[in-house]
């Protein structure tokens, strides 16, 4: 099977490949030429291990992620499930906002998506898992066998296990900024996510939200100062 590159970023490229004769998505991390080779190899291995561990932890929580088939630290590769008929949550939201459907239908679908995001993030933070790069480009909408679309979390390359509320607050702030910049026509999306997040993660959500508000205030101050 020839390698078909799907996406290439600053850290890695994604392409279609095979693992033990099975079609899959391959994530291959680049070597950083500006780093010492030994340090680069060590950091890359740590990132790969962290990503594989985070995806496994999500699976144990009942959070849908791509299945991991295997990984090769020396080759800098992770072999994972490929969703053939999927779109990013970013594209899904933009399609809804441009849809000719009645506004009540669009609003309901946005609320359902927000509830899914809030519930998943509440579970992750409740189990001390930080995503590190929460954007709607790192969420997929995958059609299930019953025809309904299900949210799948992807790209855990910056994830870490951390019970620090500051890290959870930063996770929330990154998501809010991503939503405001990418989906400015859906200003209610983040408040809806935060509402379900609080409900899902009732024991520790308030401390994380308080830190998010601190981080947000610092971000505003920096913007005002210039």
Coordinates of C-alpha atoms in Angstrom, one line a residue, residues 132-219:
X132 CA -2.9 20.1 25.9
X133 CA -4.2 21.2 22.5
X134 CA -8.0 21.5 22.7
X135 CA -9.3 22.7 19.4
X136 CA -12.2 21.6 17.2
X137 CA -9.6 20.5 14.7
X138 CA -8.5 17.9 17.2
X139 CA -12.0 16.4 17.5
X140 CA -13.6 14.2 14.9
X141 CA -17.2 13.5 14.1
X142 CA -17.5 9.8 13.1
X143 CA -20.6 8.2 11.9
X144 CA -21.7 5.1 13.9
X145 CA -23.4 2.0 12.6
X146 CA -26.8 3.5 13.7
X147 CA -26.1 6.6 11.5
X148 CA -25.6 9.0 14.4
X149 CA -22.4 11.0 14.6
X150 CA -20.1 10.4 17.6
X151 CA -17.3 12.7 18.9
X152 CA -13.8 11.2 18.8
X153 CA -10.9 12.9 20.5
X154 CA -7.6 12.9 18.6
X155 CA -4.0 14.3 18.8
X156 CA -2.8 13.7 22.3
X157 CA 0.7 14.7 21.4
X158 CA 0.8 17.4 24.1
X159 CA -1.1 15.5 26.7
X160 CA 0.0 14.8 30.2
X161 CA -1.2 13.3 33.5
X162 CA -1.6 16.2 35.9
X163 CA -3.9 16.9 38.9
X164 CA -2.9 20.6 38.8
X165 CA -5.9 22.9 38.5
X166 CA -3.8 25.5 36.7
X167 CA -3.2 23.0 33.9
X168 CA -6.9 22.2 33.7
X169 CA -7.7 25.9 33.6
X170 CA -5.2 26.4 30.8
X171 CA -6.9 23.5 28.9
X172 CA -10.2 25.3 29.2
X173 CA -8.8 28.6 28.2
X174 CA -7.1 27.2 25.1
X175 CA -10.4 25.7 24.1
X176 CA -12.3 28.9 24.6
X177 CA -9.7 30.9 22.6
X178 CA -9.9 28.3 19.8
X179 CA -13.7 28.5 19.7
X180 CA -13.8 32.3 19.7
X181 CA -11.2 32.6 16.9
X182 CA -12.6 29.7 14.7
X183 CA -16.3 29.8 15.5
X184 CA -17.1 33.5 16.3
X185 CA -20.6 32.9 14.9
X186 CA -21.4 30.4 17.7
X187 CA -20.7 32.5 20.9
X188 CA -22.8 30.2 23.1
X189 CA -20.8 27.1 22.4
X190 CA -18.2 27.5 25.1
X191 CA -20.7 28.5 27.9
X192 CA -22.7 25.4 27.0
X193 CA -19.5 23.2 27.1
X194 CA -18.6 24.7 30.5
X195 CA -22.1 24.0 31.9
X196 CA -21.9 20.3 31.1
X197 CA -18.2 20.2 32.2
X198 CA -19.3 21.4 35.7
X199 CA -22.1 18.9 35.8
X200 CA -19.8 16.0 34.7
X201 CA -16.9 16.9 37.0
X202 CA -18.9 18.2 40.0
X203 CA -16.3 17.4 42.6
X204 CA -13.4 19.3 41.2
X205 CA -14.8 21.4 38.4
X206 CA -15.1 24.6 40.3
X207 CA -11.4 24.7 41.3
X208 CA -10.5 24.2 37.6
X209 CA -13.0 26.8 36.4
X210 CA -11.6 29.3 39.0
X211 CA -8.1 28.8 37.6
X212 CA -9.5 29.1 34.0
X213 CA -10.9 32.5 35.0
X214 CA -7.6 33.6 36.4
X215 CA -5.8 32.5 33.2
X216 CA -8.4 34.3 31.2
X217 CA -8.0 37.5 33.2
X218 CA -4.2 37.3 32.7
X219 CA -4.7 36.8 29.0

